[in-house]
Short mmCIF file of C-alpha atoms and ligand atoms in Angstrom, two decimals:
data_model
loop_
_atom_site.label_atom_id
_atom_site.label_comp_id
_atom_site.label_asym_id
_atom_site.label_seq_id
_atom_site.Cartn_x
_atom_site.Cartn_y
_atom_site.Cartn_z
CA MET A 70 -137.81 63.21 6.75
CA PHE A 71 -139.69 65.55 4.53
CA LYS A 72 -143.39 64.70 4.30
CA ILE A 73 -145.78 65.43 1.23
CA PRO A 74 -147.88 68.53 1.79
CA ARG A 75 -151.42 67.46 2.87
CA GLY A 76 -153.98 67.15 0.04
CA THR A 77 -151.43 66.56 -2.54
CA ARG A 78 -150.08 63.27 -4.29
CA ASP A 79 -146.88 61.75 -5.73
CA PHE A 80 -147.66 59.84 -8.95
CA SER A 81 -145.82 56.51 -9.43
CA ILE A 82 -144.66 55.17 -12.88
CA GLU A 83 -147.89 53.17 -13.26
CA ASP A 84 -150.04 56.07 -12.23
CA MET A 85 -148.36 58.23 -14.69
CA GLN A 86 -148.84 55.59 -17.38
CA LYS A 87 -152.44 55.68 -16.77
CA ARG A 88 -152.69 59.25 -16.49
CA ARG A 89 -150.85 60.12 -19.69
CA TYR A 90 -153.00 57.44 -21.55
CA ILE A 91 -156.20 58.94 -20.47
CA GLU A 92 -154.98 62.48 -20.97
CA GLU A 93 -153.87 61.63 -24.61
CA GLY A 94 -157.52 60.13 -25.26
CA MET A 95 -159.38 63.09 -23.57
CA ARG A 96 -157.10 65.29 -25.65
CA SER A 97 -157.93 63.47 -28.98
CA THR A 98 -161.72 63.55 -28.19
CA PHE A 99 -161.50 67.22 -27.79
CA GLN A 100 -159.80 67.65 -31.10
CA THR A 101 -162.33 65.44 -33.00
CA PHE A 102 -164.92 68.04 -31.76
CA GLY A 103 -162.74 70.82 -33.42
CA TYR A 104 -161.54 72.13 -30.16
CA ARG A 105 -157.96 73.87 -29.98
CA GLU A 106 -155.65 73.53 -27.00
CA ILE A 107 -154.47 76.50 -24.91
CA GLN A 108 -152.52 76.93 -21.66
CA THR A 109 -152.65 79.79 -19.01
CA PRO A 110 -150.31 80.26 -15.99
CA THR A 111 -150.52 78.31 -12.82
CA PHE A 112 -151.02 81.40 -10.69
CA GLU A 113 -153.21 84.62 -11.21
CA THR A 114 -153.94 87.91 -9.77
CA LEU A 115 -156.07 87.25 -6.76
CA GLU A 116 -158.66 89.73 -8.06
CA LEU A 117 -159.43 87.58 -11.06
CA PHE A 118 -161.11 85.10 -8.75
CA THR A 119 -162.62 87.52 -6.16
CA ALA A 120 -164.16 89.71 -9.13
CA LYS A 121 -166.62 86.88 -9.93
CA SER A 122 -167.03 85.10 -6.40
CA GLY A 123 -166.32 87.85 -3.70
CA GLN A 124 -164.04 87.78 -0.97
CA GLU A 125 -165.38 84.70 0.72
CA ILE A 126 -163.46 82.73 -1.96
CA ILE A 127 -160.27 83.78 -0.58
CA GLU A 128 -160.84 81.06 2.33
CA GLU A 129 -160.74 78.32 -0.28
CA LEU A 130 -157.72 79.64 -2.13
CA TYR A 131 -153.82 79.24 -2.05
CA SER A 132 -153.25 82.88 -1.91
CA PHE A 133 -150.14 84.93 -1.25
CA LYS A 134 -148.31 88.08 -1.91
CA ASP A 135 -145.11 88.12 -3.96
CA LYS A 136 -141.87 89.85 -3.22
CA GLY A 137 -143.06 92.88 -5.33
CA GLY A 138 -146.33 92.94 -3.00
CA ARG A 139 -148.56 91.89 -5.51
CA ASP A 140 -151.74 89.66 -4.34
CA LEU A 141 -151.77 86.30 -6.24
CA ALA A 142 -153.40 83.13 -6.12
CA LEU A 143 -152.98 79.48 -7.27
CA ARG A 144 -155.48 79.03 -9.87
CA PRO A 145 -158.75 77.12 -8.32
CA GLU A 146 -160.29 76.53 -11.70
CA LEU A 147 -159.57 77.43 -15.36
CA THR A 148 -162.62 79.19 -16.63
CA ALA A 149 -161.63 82.70 -15.14
CA PRO A 150 -158.16 82.45 -16.30
CA VAL A 151 -159.18 81.49 -20.07
CA ILE A 152 -161.68 84.29 -20.04
CA ARG A 153 -159.14 86.62 -19.08
CA PHE A 154 -156.78 85.49 -21.84
CA TYR A 155 -159.77 85.86 -24.15
CA VAL A 156 -160.68 89.21 -23.17
CA ASP A 157 -157.06 90.29 -23.42
CA LYS A 158 -155.76 88.74 -26.72
CA LEU A 159 -158.38 86.54 -28.23
CA GLN A 160 -161.51 88.63 -28.75
CA MET A 161 -160.67 89.21 -32.51
CA GLU A 162 -160.38 85.63 -33.37
CA PRO A 163 -163.16 84.21 -35.76
CA LYS A 164 -166.20 82.77 -33.66
CA PRO A 165 -167.09 80.50 -32.39
CA LEU A 166 -163.77 79.92 -30.57
CA LYS A 167 -163.52 76.37 -29.24
CA LEU A 168 -160.79 76.25 -26.58
CA PHE A 169 -159.60 73.35 -24.32
CA TYR A 170 -157.00 72.84 -21.77
CA PHE A 171 -155.53 70.73 -19.07
CA GLY A 172 -154.14 72.32 -16.12
CA ASN A 173 -153.60 71.79 -12.33
CA CYS A 174 -155.93 73.55 -9.94
CA PHE A 175 -155.48 74.23 -6.06
CA ARG A 176 -158.12 74.70 -3.41
CA TYR A 177 -157.59 74.70 0.19
CA ASP A 178 -160.29 71.95 0.66
CA ARG A 179 -160.61 69.48 3.29
CA PRO A 180 -158.77 66.48 1.94
CA GLN A 181 -160.56 62.96 1.52
CA LYS A 182 -160.92 60.41 -1.33
CA GLY A 183 -161.65 62.24 -4.90
CA ARG A 184 -160.94 65.69 -2.97
CA TYR A 185 -157.40 66.99 -3.13
CA ARG A 186 -155.69 70.43 -2.68
CA GLU A 187 -153.88 70.01 -5.85
CA PHE A 188 -155.81 68.17 -8.64
CA ARG A 189 -156.14 68.29 -12.41
CA GLN A 190 -158.97 69.39 -14.49
CA ALA A 191 -159.65 68.86 -18.19
CA GLY A 192 -161.92 71.42 -19.55
CA CYS A 193 -163.16 73.70 -22.50
CA GLU A 194 -164.89 76.97 -23.20
CA ILE A 195 -166.90 77.70 -26.31
CA ILE A 196 -167.25 81.45 -27.13
CA GLY A 197 -169.58 83.41 -29.49
CA THR A 198 -172.43 81.09 -29.99
CA ASP A 199 -175.54 80.22 -27.87
CA THR A 200 -177.23 78.09 -30.37
CA PRO A 201 -179.21 74.81 -29.39
CA GLU A 202 -176.65 72.92 -31.49
CA ALA A 203 -173.64 74.59 -29.91
CA TYR A 204 -175.03 73.57 -26.29
CA ALA A 205 -175.95 70.31 -27.50
CA GLU A 206 -172.58 69.55 -28.63
CA LEU A 207 -170.85 70.85 -25.64
CA ILE A 208 -172.94 68.47 -23.48
CA VAL A 209 -172.17 65.58 -25.80
CA LEU A 210 -168.52 66.43 -25.89
CA ALA A 211 -168.33 66.12 -22.05
CA TYR A 212 -170.27 62.85 -22.17
CA LYS A 213 -167.99 61.44 -24.97
CA ILE A 214 -164.71 62.28 -23.38
CA LEU A 215 -165.85 60.36 -20.10
CA GLU A 216 -167.50 57.33 -22.22
CA ASN A 217 -164.24 57.14 -24.65
CA SER A 218 -162.11 57.10 -21.43
CA GLY A 219 -163.67 53.74 -20.51
CA ILE A 220 -166.00 54.72 -17.65
CA GLU A 221 -168.98 52.60 -17.93
CA ASP A 222 -171.60 53.89 -15.45
CA LEU A 223 -172.17 57.50 -16.03
CA ARG A 224 -174.97 59.93 -15.12
CA LEU A 225 -175.72 63.11 -17.19
CA ASN A 226 -178.08 65.58 -15.65
CA ILE A 227 -179.23 68.52 -17.37
CA GLY A 228 -180.84 71.55 -15.94
CA ASN A 229 -181.39 75.43 -16.54
CA LEU A 230 -180.81 78.04 -14.01
CA ASN A 231 -183.16 80.60 -15.71
CA ILE A 232 -186.20 78.23 -15.23
CA LEU A 233 -185.03 77.71 -11.77
CA SER A 234 -184.83 81.56 -11.23
CA LEU A 235 -188.52 81.78 -12.83
CA ILE A 236 -189.97 79.31 -10.47
CA PHE A 237 -188.38 81.44 -7.56
CA LYS A 238 -190.14 84.19 -9.25
CA GLN A 239 -193.37 82.61 -9.55
CA LEU A 240 -193.20 81.70 -5.81
CA LYS A 241 -192.18 85.23 -5.06
CA LEU A 242 -188.96 84.52 -3.01
CA THR A 243 -186.55 87.25 -2.03
CA ARG A 244 -182.93 86.93 -2.93
CA GLU A 245 -182.11 86.25 0.52
CA GLN A 246 -184.53 83.74 0.79
CA GLN A 247 -183.07 81.99 -2.62
CA LYS A 248 -179.86 82.13 -1.20
CA TYR A 249 -180.91 80.10 1.88
CA LEU A 250 -182.69 77.53 -0.19
CA ILE A 251 -180.01 76.99 -2.91
CA PRO A 252 -177.54 74.96 -0.75
CA LEU A 253 -180.37 72.65 0.27
CA ILE A 254 -181.42 72.23 -3.27
CA ASP A 255 -177.92 71.49 -4.36
CA LYS A 256 -177.61 68.59 -1.57
CA SER A 257 -181.26 67.32 -2.84
CA LEU A 258 -182.45 67.78 0.76
CA PHE A 259 -185.96 67.95 -0.44
CA GLU A 260 -187.61 67.69 2.95
CA ASP A 261 -185.64 70.57 4.49
CA VAL A 262 -186.64 72.58 1.37
CA PHE A 263 -190.22 71.68 2.11
CA ASP A 264 -189.91 73.09 5.66
CA VAL A 265 -188.12 76.28 4.64
CA LEU A 266 -190.54 77.15 1.94
CA ARG A 267 -193.21 76.53 4.66
CA ASP A 268 -191.38 78.98 7.06
CA PHE A 269 -191.24 81.49 4.25
CA GLY A 270 -195.06 81.32 4.23
CA ILE A 271 -195.54 79.23 0.97
CA LYS A 272 -198.70 77.01 0.96
CA GLY A 273 -197.94 73.18 1.24
CA GLU A 274 -199.47 72.60 -2.04
CA ASP A 275 -197.10 74.98 -3.81
CA ALA A 276 -194.10 73.90 -1.73
CA ASN A 277 -195.05 70.19 -2.97
CA LYS A 278 -195.45 71.32 -6.54
CA PHE A 279 -192.11 73.10 -6.29
CA ILE A 280 -190.22 70.10 -5.10
CA GLU A 281 -191.93 68.01 -7.87
CA ILE A 282 -190.66 70.35 -10.48
CA LEU A 283 -187.07 70.05 -9.04
CA GLN A 284 -187.41 66.15 -8.92
CA THR A 285 -189.20 65.38 -12.27
CA PRO A 286 -187.05 64.41 -15.32
CA ASP A 287 -190.41 64.95 -17.40
CA VAL A 288 -190.25 68.42 -19.26
CA LYS A 289 -193.87 68.38 -19.85
CA ILE A 290 -194.71 68.50 -16.22
CA ILE A 291 -192.08 71.48 -15.92
CA LYS A 292 -193.81 73.23 -18.72
CA LYS A 293 -197.42 73.06 -17.38
CA TYR A 294 -196.23 74.44 -14.04
CA PHE A 295 -195.51 77.94 -15.84
CA LYS A 296 -197.98 80.68 -16.96
CA ASP A 297 -195.68 83.14 -18.26
CA ASP A 298 -194.32 83.38 -21.93
CA SER A 299 -190.54 83.77 -21.01
CA ALA A 300 -190.65 80.53 -19.02
CA ILE A 301 -192.28 78.66 -21.85
CA LYS A 302 -189.76 80.01 -24.41
CA GLU A 303 -186.85 78.99 -21.94
CA ILE A 304 -188.29 75.42 -21.69
CA GLY A 305 -188.50 75.39 -25.58
CA GLU A 306 -184.96 76.06 -25.89
CA LEU A 307 -184.28 73.27 -23.42
CA GLU A 308 -186.08 70.97 -25.45
CA GLN A 309 -184.32 71.88 -28.75
CA ILE A 310 -181.17 71.04 -27.01
CA LEU A 311 -182.64 67.62 -25.53
CA LYS A 312 -183.86 66.54 -28.87
CA LEU A 313 -180.49 67.28 -30.67
CA ILE A 314 -178.65 65.25 -27.87
CA GLU A 315 -180.92 62.46 -28.20
CA LYS A 316 -181.90 62.40 -31.92
CA ALA A 317 -179.09 63.80 -33.61
CA PHE A 318 -176.23 62.88 -31.46
CA GLY A 319 -177.62 59.51 -30.37
CA ILE A 320 -177.21 60.13 -26.62
CA LYS A 321 -180.15 58.75 -24.72
CA ASN A 322 -178.58 58.52 -21.25
CA TYR A 323 -179.45 61.68 -19.74
CA LYS A 324 -182.09 63.11 -17.39
CA VAL A 325 -183.53 66.48 -17.01
CA GLN A 326 -182.86 67.77 -13.31
CA MET A 327 -184.01 71.21 -12.38
CA SER A 328 -182.30 71.20 -8.98
CA ILE A 329 -178.78 71.42 -10.45
CA VAL A 330 -177.62 74.86 -9.12
CA ARG A 331 -173.81 75.24 -9.51
CA GLY A 332 -173.55 78.70 -8.07
CA LEU A 333 -176.30 80.84 -9.24
CA ASP A 334 -174.17 83.98 -9.76
CA TYR A 335 -171.66 82.44 -12.15
CA TYR A 336 -173.74 80.40 -14.49
CA LYS A 337 -176.87 81.49 -16.27
CA GLY A 338 -179.34 79.34 -18.27
CA LEU A 339 -178.02 75.90 -19.22
CA VAL A 340 -176.23 73.80 -16.53
CA PHE A 341 -175.09 70.18 -16.44
CA GLU A 342 -173.33 67.73 -14.55
CA ILE A 343 -172.04 64.19 -15.18
CA GLU A 344 -171.53 61.79 -12.34
CA ALA A 345 -170.03 58.53 -11.81
CA PRO A 346 -172.22 56.83 -8.99
CA ILE A 347 -169.27 54.27 -8.20
CA LEU A 348 -167.35 57.01 -6.64
CA GLY A 349 -169.88 57.50 -3.61
CA ALA A 350 -169.66 60.84 -1.97
CA GLU A 351 -167.31 62.76 -4.40
CA LYS A 352 -169.00 61.43 -7.56
CA GLN A 353 -169.27 64.35 -9.62
CA LEU A 354 -166.88 64.04 -12.56
CA CYS A 355 -167.95 67.12 -14.59
CA GLY A 356 -169.86 70.30 -14.20
CA GLY A 357 -170.59 72.80 -16.86
CA GLY A 358 -173.04 75.31 -18.54
CA ALA A 359 -173.65 78.67 -19.88
CA TYR A 360 -171.90 81.64 -17.94
CA ASP A 361 -171.25 85.17 -18.08
CA LEU A 362 -167.85 86.35 -17.22
CA ILE A 363 -166.54 88.27 -20.48
CA SER A 364 -168.34 91.43 -19.71
CA LEU A 365 -167.31 91.30 -16.19
CA PHE A 366 -163.77 91.31 -17.31
CA GLY A 367 -164.29 94.19 -19.64
CA GLY A 368 -164.77 92.36 -22.93
CA LYS A 369 -167.37 92.68 -25.59
CA LYS A 370 -170.46 90.92 -24.36
CA THR A 371 -170.52 87.38 -26.23
CA PRO A 372 -172.07 84.23 -25.28
CA SER A 373 -170.03 81.63 -23.58
CA ALA A 374 -170.15 78.10 -22.23
CA GLY A 375 -167.71 75.38 -21.03
CA PHE A 376 -167.14 72.64 -18.53
CA ALA A 377 -164.70 70.98 -16.47
CA ILE A 378 -163.81 67.55 -15.83
CA GLY A 379 -162.02 66.20 -12.66
CA PHE A 380 -159.11 64.17 -14.17
CA ASP A 381 -158.29 62.60 -11.09
CA ARG A 382 -161.73 61.35 -10.27
CA THR A 383 -161.94 59.98 -13.79
CA ILE A 384 -158.85 57.90 -12.82
CA VAL A 385 -160.46 56.85 -9.60
CA ALA A 386 -163.51 56.00 -11.32
CA LEU A 387 -161.87 53.73 -13.94
CA GLU A 388 -159.81 52.03 -11.29
CA SER A 389 -163.04 51.38 -9.34
CA GLU A 390 -164.62 49.74 -12.16
CA ASN A 391 -161.52 47.59 -12.84
CA TYR A 392 -160.68 49.38 -16.06
CA ARG A 393 -157.78 47.24 -17.77
CA PHE A 394 -155.30 50.20 -18.59
CA PRO A 395 -153.10 49.10 -21.30
CA LYS A 396 -149.58 48.35 -20.25
CA SER A 397 -146.90 50.64 -21.60
CA GLN A 398 -144.01 48.11 -22.38
CA ILE A 399 -140.31 48.70 -23.40
CA ASP A 400 -139.88 47.13 -26.76
CA ALA A 401 -136.15 45.98 -26.34
CA TYR A 402 -133.59 45.78 -23.71
CA VAL A 403 -130.17 45.35 -25.26
CA ILE A 404 -127.54 43.52 -23.20
CA PRO A 405 -123.72 43.56 -24.32
CA LEU A 406 -121.92 40.73 -22.65
CA ASN A 407 -118.68 42.31 -22.43
CA GLU A 408 -117.18 45.65 -22.61
CA ASP A 409 -115.89 45.38 -26.16
CA ILE A 410 -119.32 45.11 -27.70
CA VAL A 411 -120.67 48.24 -25.86
CA ASP A 412 -120.13 50.32 -28.89
CA LEU A 413 -121.99 47.77 -31.29
CA ALA A 414 -124.76 47.73 -28.46
CA ILE A 415 -125.18 51.31 -28.59
CA ASN A 416 -125.01 51.18 -32.31
CA ILE A 417 -128.06 48.80 -32.21
CA VAL A 418 -129.83 51.04 -29.75
CA GLN A 419 -129.73 53.66 -31.97
CA ILE A 420 -131.12 52.02 -35.13
CA LEU A 421 -134.03 50.88 -33.08
CA ARG A 422 -134.74 54.09 -31.29
CA ASN A 423 -134.45 56.04 -34.65
CA GLU A 424 -137.25 53.64 -35.93
CA GLY A 425 -139.44 54.82 -32.90
CA PHE A 426 -138.93 51.88 -30.70
CA LEU A 427 -138.85 52.13 -26.98
CA VAL A 428 -135.51 50.81 -26.33
CA ASP A 429 -133.20 50.50 -23.06
CA LEU A 430 -129.53 49.46 -22.94
CA ASP A 431 -127.73 47.70 -20.01
CA LEU A 432 -125.68 50.44 -18.17
CA LEU A 433 -124.65 48.75 -15.28
CA ARG A 434 -122.52 45.80 -17.09
CA ARG A 435 -124.15 42.98 -15.03
CA GLY A 436 -123.97 39.31 -16.06
CA LEU A 437 -126.67 37.81 -18.24
CA GLY A 438 -128.86 36.36 -15.47
CA LYS A 439 -129.14 39.62 -13.75
CA SER A 440 -129.76 41.72 -16.93
CA LEU A 441 -132.64 39.37 -17.92
CA LYS A 442 -134.12 39.69 -14.31
CA TYR A 443 -134.17 43.39 -14.42
CA ALA A 444 -135.44 43.32 -18.06
CA SER A 445 -138.52 41.42 -17.08
CA SER A 446 -138.90 43.88 -14.04
CA ILE A 447 -139.26 46.53 -16.27
CA ASP A 448 -141.72 44.76 -18.52
CA VAL A 449 -139.60 44.49 -21.69
CA LYS A 450 -140.85 42.58 -24.77
CA LYS A 451 -137.55 41.25 -26.06
CA ALA A 452 -133.91 41.08 -24.58
CA ILE A 453 -131.26 41.62 -27.54
CA ILE A 454 -128.15 39.76 -26.27
CA LEU A 455 -124.87 40.43 -27.79
CA GLY A 456 -121.74 38.18 -26.96
CA PRO A 457 -118.58 37.19 -28.85
CA LYS A 458 -120.21 34.17 -30.37
CA GLU A 459 -122.98 36.67 -31.89
CA THR A 460 -120.83 39.35 -33.01
CA LYS A 461 -118.47 36.96 -34.65
CA GLN A 462 -121.41 36.21 -37.01
CA ASN A 463 -122.91 39.94 -37.34
CA SER A 464 -125.73 38.68 -35.34
CA VAL A 465 -127.68 39.11 -31.96
CA THR A 466 -129.67 36.73 -29.96
CA VAL A 467 -133.15 37.79 -29.44
CA ARG A 468 -135.07 36.52 -26.32
CA ASP A 469 -138.94 36.89 -26.43
CA MET A 470 -139.50 37.76 -22.66
CA GLU A 471 -142.84 36.15 -22.64
CA THR A 472 -142.46 32.87 -24.08
CA GLY A 473 -138.58 32.48 -23.25
CA GLU A 474 -138.04 31.51 -26.93
CA GLN A 475 -134.61 32.49 -28.33
CA LYS A 476 -133.66 33.27 -31.94
CA PHE A 477 -130.30 34.14 -33.65
CA ILE A 478 -130.76 37.22 -35.94
CA LYS A 479 -128.60 39.15 -38.46
CA ILE A 480 -128.11 42.40 -37.14
CA LYS A 481 -129.08 43.90 -40.32
CA ASN A 482 -132.31 42.28 -40.06
CA ILE A 483 -132.71 43.68 -36.53
CA ILE A 484 -135.91 45.88 -37.34
CA LYS A 485 -137.71 42.78 -38.52
CA ILE A 486 -137.90 41.28 -34.94
CA PHE A 487 -140.84 43.53 -34.46
CA GLN A 488 -142.61 42.48 -37.59
P1 AMP B 1038 -165.83 72.81 -10.36
O1 AMP B 1038 -164.98 73.76 -10.87
O2 AMP B 1038 -166.14 72.82 -8.77
O3 AMP B 1038 -167.29 72.62 -11.11
O4 AMP B 1038 -165.20 71.12 -10.59
C1 AMP B 1038 -165.07 70.58 -11.79
C2 AMP B 1038 -164.85 69.12 -11.46
O5 AMP B 1038 -163.48 69.22 -10.85
C3 AMP B 1038 -165.52 68.38 -10.33
O6 AMP B 1038 -166.81 67.87 -11.21
C4 AMP B 1038 -164.78 67.47 -9.96
O7 AMP B 1038 -164.70 66.34 -10.67
C5 AMP B 1038 -163.38 68.13 -9.91
N1 AMP B 1038 -162.89 68.56 -8.72
C6 AMP B 1038 -163.33 69.87 -7.94
N2 AMP B 1038 -162.66 70.20 -6.77
C7 AMP B 1038 -161.89 68.86 -6.75
C8 AMP B 1038 -161.00 68.46 -5.72
N3 AMP B 1038 -160.67 69.40 -4.59
N4 AMP B 1038 -160.19 67.42 -5.86
C9 AMP B 1038 -160.35 66.67 -7.02
N5 AMP B 1038 -161.37 66.99 -8.05
C10 AMP B 1038 -162.03 68.06 -7.98
#
């Protein structure tokens, strides 16, 4: 009768077991890097998002007026809300401030595999430092979260928007011309980039050189391209970050890629992306970098950087790589064989639950055969059967649901069945 809204999903019991398992792992990786969790509201004032991205962003948002006439929007991402929170209440916190979060985001996108209207992000922000080690650690954290989740084929690409801007400057491209080129660079349409540069009056040789810089992973080639000192300094900083990632953190699986653009007016300097090629068209799992929002939101200028991981795509990537998610099993299913034994059955359930075991109880008073069938359908490790014969001897029958083996056990020793 009622249909689920376009671009949204229901998550089954199995889906949620997978999602919670992966989320717990990610949370723990954030924590091992010294990050602490926060949460912000699901909706914000509309202005929070237009302040950075302009009115055009409204097309992509779920925005609405509430009954008090306020313009609000479901959050499309979490960096702006977190920086609003920081400017409002956290500016006095000791630096660096390392914050992480999980949250659902909403975008009025065209739904397809890996692209939804409601999706989940895991992300973080580091505020108050711009040292190479801070940036290197941030990139390593993003990589480790995905690697620890179990994804095998990951591609980490690192770029720098200041360097890209300096290339634009060296080619004397106007802002308008840059705006035209950026989406082409973003999509790696290098032949089109060449044609457009020629239309802008750039010599073929210079256009080719530019495209080489966008494509080469070799920092030495990029370095040679520049004449001015600010570019050399910027590249030197990038080299320091790369050296730390490779030599100190031990991650060799990365590539320099100057064609990463990620919306030039938001990020500045360092940018990076992590992809899972198995995902095909929607292969981007993570995007991040250094950005400047704090002063725009009225805070005291402080360096900040962060990233967001697409949680749903992480799950899709794991499923596509046939990752074996652990089964979350119920430890025991307790079956009283008649009404008189229900009290005792509850007693046993309580003892086991208080010990932290996952325990269910037959609540339908069905016969043993049906109860055992149900127990195996919900993936129980052991069935605990209580009939008159057992209770007379202060015992239970414990059935191993995998092997079918049955044992008579004294109730006082019940906890031992899991040892
Ligand atoms: P962004 O904030 O656009 O940089 O997105 C960060 C990450 O969130 C992306 O790399 C994707 O993995 C994920 N993501 C973005 N938009 C969607 C969407 N509509 N559906 C699912 N995942 C998304």
